[in-house]
Amino acid sequence: MELFVEWEDKYSVGIEKIDKQHKRLFEVINRLYYSRGNKTHAVLGETIQELIDYTKTHFTDEEQLMHKNGYRDYEAHKKKHESFIEKVKKFNNEYQKVGDDLLEEYSLITEVLLFLKTWLCDHILVVDKEYIPLLIKRGVK
Ligand SMILES: [Fe+2]
Ligand SMILES: [Fe+2]
């Protein structure tokens, strides 16, 4: 079965804890991809909530690591995380409203999945990779 977002070596940042969290985010996105159209509104809603909750956990961990190590672009990075969470929450509100219309629900989730995939992959490759060298220099594994 082909995955919607597939983990590749290029996404690895070289810090095990961060890689693990990114992989788990990929996993939740893939689950949402395969659930749309064949799971109930409630189950899909739970997956979306799980995505929001786990993303928050991951962002908090990343922000703590950046802050503790005196990363100079900490504030800008944190703002990017915050606007992402805002977007996903907005989507979640929209999703709650289209409950009875399966087709609308399906196309809304599909649109959001593309956003999630693009945002997360770009964020890891560009934005996250910027703070990693500092952490590696500080001995974070
Ligand atoms: Fe990240
Ligand atoms: Fe990040």
Coordinates of N, CA and C and ligand atoms in Angstrom, one line a residue:
M1 N 0.8 -1.2 0.0 CA 0.0 0.0 0.0 C 0.9 1.3 0.0
E2 N 0.6 2.1 -0.9 CA 1.4 3.3 -1.0 C 1.0 4.3 0.0
L3 N 2.0 4.9 0.7 CA 1.7 5.9 1.7 C 1.5 7.3 1.1
F4 N 0.8 8.1 1.8 CA 0.5 9.5 1.4 C 1.8 10.3 1.6
V5 N 2.3 10.2 2.8 CA 3.6 10.9 3.1 C 4.6 9.8 3.5
E6 N 5.6 9.6 2.8 CA 6.5 8.5 3.1 C 7.8 9.1 3.7
W7 N 8.3 8.5 4.7 CA 9.5 8.9 5.4 C 10.7 8.6 4.5
E8 N 11.6 9.5 4.3 CA 12.8 9.3 3.6 C 14.0 9.8 4.4
D9 N 15.2 9.3 4.1 CA 16.4 9.7 4.9 C 16.6 11.2 4.9
K10 N 16.2 11.9 3.8 CA 16.4 13.3 3.8 C 15.7 14.0 4.9
Y11 N 14.6 13.4 5.5 CA 13.9 14.1 6.6 C 14.6 13.9 7.9
S12 N 15.5 13.0 8.0 CA 16.2 12.8 9.3 C 17.0 14.0 9.6
V13 N 16.9 14.5 10.9 CA 17.7 15.6 11.3 C 18.9 15.2 12.1
G14 N 18.9 13.9 12.5 CA 20.1 13.4 13.2 C 19.9 13.4 14.7
I15 N 18.7 13.8 15.2 CA 18.4 13.8 16.6 C 17.3 12.8 16.8
E16 N 17.5 11.7 17.5 CA 16.6 10.6 17.5 C 15.2 11.0 18.0
K17 N 15.1 11.8 19.0 CA 13.8 12.2 19.6 C 13.0 13.0 18.6
I18 N 13.6 13.9 17.9 CA 12.9 14.7 16.9 C 12.5 13.9 15.7
D19 N 13.4 13.0 15.2 CA 13.0 12.1 14.1 C 11.8 11.3 14.5
K20 N 11.8 10.7 15.7 CA 10.7 9.9 16.1 C 9.4 10.7 16.1
Q21 N 9.4 11.9 16.6 CA 8.2 12.7 16.6 C 7.7 13.1 15.2
H22 N 8.6 13.4 14.3 CA 8.3 13.7 13.0 C 7.7 12.5 12.3
K23 N 8.2 11.3 12.6 CA 7.7 10.1 12.0 C 6.3 9.8 12.5
R24 N 6.1 10.1 13.7 CA 4.7 9.9 14.3 C 3.7 10.8 13.6
L25 N 4.1 12.1 13.4 CA 3.3 13.0 12.7 C 2.9 12.5 11.3
F26 N 3.9 12.0 10.6 CA 3.7 11.4 9.3 C 2.6 10.2 9.4
E27 N 2.8 9.4 10.4 CA 1.9 8.3 10.6 C 0.4 8.8 10.8
V28 N 0.2 9.8 11.6 CA -1.1 10.3 11.9 C -1.7 10.9 10.6
I29 N -0.9 11.6 9.8 CA -1.4 12.1 8.5 C -1.8 11.0 7.6
N30 N -1.0 10.0 7.5 CA -1.3 8.8 6.7 C -2.6 8.1 7.1
R31 N -2.8 8.1 8.4 CA -4.0 7.5 9.0 C -5.2 8.3 8.5
L32 N -5.1 9.6 8.6 CA -6.2 10.5 8.2 C -6.5 10.3 6.7
Y33 N -5.4 10.1 5.9 CA -5.6 9.9 4.5 C -6.4 8.7 4.2
Y34 N -6.1 7.6 4.9 CA -6.8 6.3 4.6 C -8.1 6.2 5.3
S35 N -8.4 7.1 6.2 CA -9.6 7.0 6.9 C -10.7 7.8 6.2
R36 N -10.3 8.8 5.5 CA -11.3 9.7 4.9 C -12.2 8.8 3.9
G37 N -13.5 9.1 4.0 CA -14.3 8.3 3.1 C -14.8 7.0 3.6
N38 N -14.1 6.4 4.6 CA -14.6 5.1 5.1 C -14.6 5.0 6.6
K39 N -14.4 6.1 7.3 CA -14.6 6.1 8.7 C -15.6 7.2 9.1
T40 N -16.2 7.0 10.3 CA -17.3 7.9 10.7 C -16.7 9.3 11.0
H41 N -17.6 10.3 11.0 CA -17.2 11.7 11.3 C -16.5 11.7 12.6
A42 N -17.0 11.0 13.6 CA -16.5 11.0 14.9 C -15.0 10.5 14.9
V43 N -14.8 9.4 14.2 CA -13.4 8.8 14.2 C -12.5 9.7 13.5
L44 N -12.9 10.3 12.4 CA -12.0 11.3 11.7 C -11.8 12.5 12.6
G45 N -12.8 12.9 13.3 CA -12.6 14.0 14.2 C -11.6 13.7 15.3
E46 N -11.6 12.5 15.8 CA -10.6 12.1 16.8 C -9.2 12.1 16.2
T47 N -9.1 11.7 15.0 CA -7.7 11.7 14.3 C -7.2 13.1 14.2
I48 N -8.1 14.0 13.8 CA -7.7 15.4 13.6 C -7.3 16.0 14.9
Q49 N -8.1 15.6 16.0 CA -7.7 16.1 17.3 C -6.4 15.5 17.8
E50 N -6.1 14.3 17.5 CA -4.8 13.6 17.8 C -3.7 14.4 17.1
L51 N -3.9 14.7 15.8 CA -2.9 15.4 15.1 C -2.6 16.8 15.7
I52 N -3.6 17.5 16.1 CA -3.4 18.8 16.8 C -2.7 18.6 18.1
D53 N -3.1 17.7 18.9 CA -2.5 17.4 20.2 C -1.0 17.0 20.1
Y54 N -0.8 16.1 19.2 CA 0.6 15.6 19.1 C 1.5 16.6 18.4
T55 N 1.0 17.4 17.5 CA 1.8 18.5 16.9 C 2.2 19.5 18.0
K56 N 1.2 19.8 18.9 CA 1.5 20.7 20.0 C 2.6 20.2 20.9
T57 N 2.6 18.9 21.2 CA 3.6 18.2 22.0 C 4.9 18.4 21.3
H58 N 5.0 18.0 20.1 CA 6.2 18.1 19.3 C 6.8 19.5 19.3
F59 N 5.9 20.5 19.0 CA 6.3 21.9 18.9 C 6.9 22.4 20.3
T60 N 6.2 22.0 21.3 CA 6.7 22.4 22.7 C 8.1 21.8 22.9
D61 N 8.3 20.6 22.6 CA 9.6 19.9 22.8 C 10.7 20.7 22.0
E62 N 10.3 20.9 20.8 CA 11.3 21.6 19.9 C 11.6 23.0 20.4
E63 N 10.6 23.7 20.8 CA 10.8 25.1 21.3 C 11.6 25.1 22.6
Q64 N 11.4 24.1 23.5 CA 12.2 24.1 24.7 C 13.6 23.8 24.4
L65 N 13.9 22.9 23.4 CA 15.3 22.6 23.1 C 15.9 23.8 22.5
M66 N 15.2 24.6 21.6 CA 15.8 25.8 21.0 C 16.1 26.8 22.0
H67 N 15.1 27.0 22.9 CA 15.2 28.1 23.9 C 16.4 27.8 24.9
K68 N 16.4 26.5 25.4 CA 17.4 26.1 26.3 C 18.8 26.3 25.7
N69 N 18.9 26.1 24.4 CA 20.3 26.2 23.8 C 20.6 27.6 23.2
G70 N 19.7 28.5 23.5 CA 19.9 29.9 23.0 C 19.9 30.1 21.5
Y71 N 19.0 29.4 20.9 CA 18.9 29.5 19.4 C 18.4 30.9 19.0
R72 N 19.1 31.6 18.1 CA 18.8 33.0 17.8 C 17.5 33.2 17.1
D73 N 17.0 32.3 16.3 CA 15.7 32.4 15.6 C 14.6 31.8 16.3
Y74 N 14.7 31.6 17.6 CA 13.7 31.0 18.4 C 12.3 31.6 18.2
E75 N 12.2 32.9 18.3 CA 10.9 33.6 18.3 C 10.2 33.4 16.9
A76 N 11.0 33.5 15.8 CA 10.5 33.4 14.5 C 10.0 31.9 14.2
H77 N 10.8 31.0 14.7 CA 10.4 29.6 14.6 C 9.1 29.3 15.3
K78 N 9.0 29.8 16.5 CA 7.8 29.6 17.4 C 6.6 30.2 16.7
K79 N 6.7 31.3 16.1 CA 5.6 32.0 15.4 C 5.1 31.1 14.2
K80 N 6.0 30.4 13.5 CA 5.6 29.5 12.5 C 4.8 28.4 13.0
H81 N 5.3 27.8 14.1 CA 4.5 26.7 14.8 C 3.1 27.2 15.1
E82 N 3.0 28.4 15.7 CA 1.7 28.9 16.2 C 0.8 29.1 15.0
S83 N 1.3 29.7 13.9 CA 0.3 29.9 12.8 C -0.1 28.6 12.2
F84 N 0.7 27.6 12.2 CA 0.3 26.3 11.7 C -0.8 25.7 12.6
I85 N -0.6 25.8 13.9 CA -1.7 25.2 14.8 C -3.0 26.0 14.6
E86 N -2.9 27.3 14.4 CA -4.1 28.1 14.1 C -4.8 27.6 12.9
K87 N -4.1 27.4 11.8 CA -4.7 26.9 10.6 C -5.4 25.5 10.8
V88 N -4.7 24.6 11.4 CA -5.3 23.3 11.6 C -6.5 23.4 12.5
K89 N -6.5 24.3 13.5 CA -7.7 24.4 14.3 C -8.8 25.0 13.6
K90 N -8.5 26.0 12.7 CA -9.6 26.6 11.8 C -10.2 25.5 11.0
F91 N -9.3 24.7 10.4 CA -9.8 23.6 9.6 C -10.7 22.6 10.4
N92 N -10.3 22.4 11.6 CA -11.1 21.5 12.5 C -12.5 22.1 12.8
N93 N -12.6 23.4 12.9 CA -13.9 24.0 13.1 C -14.7 23.9 11.9
E94 N -14.1 24.1 10.7 CA -14.9 23.9 9.5 C -15.4 22.4 9.4
Y95 N -14.5 21.5 9.7 CA -14.8 20.1 9.6 C -16.0 19.8 10.5
Q96 N -16.0 20.3 11.7 CA -17.2 20.1 12.6 C -18.5 20.5 12.0
K97 N -18.5 21.5 11.1 CA -19.7 22.1 10.5 C -20.2 21.2 9.4
V98 N -19.3 20.6 8.6 CA -19.8 19.8 7.5 C -20.1 18.4 7.8
G99 N -20.4 18.1 9.0 CA -20.6 16.7 9.5 C -21.5 15.8 8.6
D100 N -22.6 16.3 8.1 CA -23.5 15.4 7.4 C -23.2 15.2 5.9
D101 N -22.4 16.1 5.4 CA -22.2 16.0 3.9 C -20.8 15.3 3.6
L102 N -21.0 14.0 3.3 CA -19.8 13.2 3.1 C -18.8 13.6 2.0
L103 N -19.4 14.1 0.9 CA -18.6 14.5 -0.2 C -17.8 15.8 0.2
E104 N -18.5 16.7 0.8 CA -17.9 18.0 1.3 C -16.8 17.6 2.3
E105 N -17.1 16.7 3.2 CA -16.1 16.3 4.2 C -14.9 15.7 3.5
Y106 N -15.1 14.9 2.6 CA -14.0 14.2 1.9 C -13.1 15.2 1.2
S107 N -13.7 16.2 0.5 CA -12.9 17.1 -0.3 C -12.2 18.1 0.7
L108 N -12.8 18.4 1.8 CA -12.2 19.3 2.8 C -10.9 18.6 3.4
I109 N -11.1 17.4 3.7 CA -10.0 16.6 4.3 C -8.9 16.4 3.3
T110 N -9.2 16.2 2.0 CA -8.2 16.0 1.0 C -7.4 17.3 0.8
E111 N -8.1 18.4 0.8 CA -7.4 19.7 0.7 C -6.5 19.9 1.8
V112 N -6.9 19.6 3.0 CA -6.1 19.9 4.2 C -4.9 18.9 4.2
L113 N -5.1 17.7 3.8 CA -4.0 16.7 3.8 C -2.9 17.2 2.9
L114 N -3.2 17.8 1.8 CA -2.2 18.4 0.9 C -1.4 19.5 1.6
F115 N -2.2 20.3 2.3 CA -1.5 21.4 3.1 C -0.6 20.8 4.2
L116 N -1.1 19.8 4.9 CA -0.3 19.2 6.0 C 1.0 18.6 5.5
K117 N 0.8 17.9 4.4 CA 2.0 17.2 3.8 C 3.0 18.3 3.3
T118 N 2.6 19.3 2.6 CA 3.5 20.3 2.1 C 4.2 21.1 3.2
W119 N 3.3 21.5 4.2 CA 3.8 22.3 5.3 C 4.9 21.5 6.1
L120 N 4.5 20.3 6.5 CA 5.4 19.5 7.4 C 6.7 19.2 6.7
C121 N 6.6 18.7 5.4 CA 7.9 18.3 4.8 C 8.8 19.5 4.6
D122 N 8.2 20.7 4.1 CA 9.0 21.9 3.9 C 9.6 22.4 5.3
H123 N 8.7 22.3 6.3 CA 9.2 22.8 7.6 C 10.4 22.0 8.1
I124 N 10.3 20.7 8.0 CA 11.4 19.8 8.5 C 12.6 20.1 7.7
L125 N 12.5 20.2 6.3 CA 13.7 20.3 5.5 C 14.3 21.7 5.6
V126 N 13.5 22.7 5.8 CA 14.1 24.0 5.7 C 14.2 24.7 7.1
V127 N 13.1 24.7 7.8 CA 13.0 25.5 9.1 C 13.7 24.7 10.3
D128 N 13.2 23.4 10.4 CA 13.8 22.6 11.5 C 15.3 22.4 11.3
K129 N 15.7 22.2 10.1 CA 17.1 21.9 9.8 C 18.0 23.0 10.2
E130 N 17.4 24.2 10.3 CA 18.3 25.4 10.7 C 18.7 25.4 12.1
Y131 N 17.9 24.8 13.0 CA 18.3 24.8 14.4 C 19.1 23.6 14.9
I132 N 19.0 22.6 14.0 CA 19.7 21.3 14.3 C 21.2 21.4 14.6
P133 N 21.9 22.1 13.7 CA 23.4 22.1 13.9 C 23.8 22.6 15.3
L134 N 23.1 23.6 15.8 CA 23.4 24.1 17.1 C 23.2 23.1 18.2
L135 N 22.1 22.3 18.1 CA 21.8 21.3 19.1 C 22.8 20.2 19.0
I136 N 23.2 19.8 17.8 CA 24.2 18.7 17.6 C 25.6 19.2 18.2
K137 N 25.9 20.5 18.0 CA 27.1 21.0 18.6 C 27.1 21.0 20.1
R138 N 25.9 21.2 20.7 CA 25.7 21.1 22.1 C 25.6 19.7 22.7
G139 N 25.6 18.7 21.8 CA 25.6 17.4 22.2 C 24.3 16.7 22.4
V140 N 23.2 17.4 21.9 CA 21.9 16.8 22.0 C 21.8 15.6 21.0
K141 N 21.2 14.5 21.6 CA 21.1 13.3 20.7 C 19.7 12.9 20.4
Ligands
FE1 FE 9.6 19.7 13.8
FE2 FE 9.7 23.3 13.9

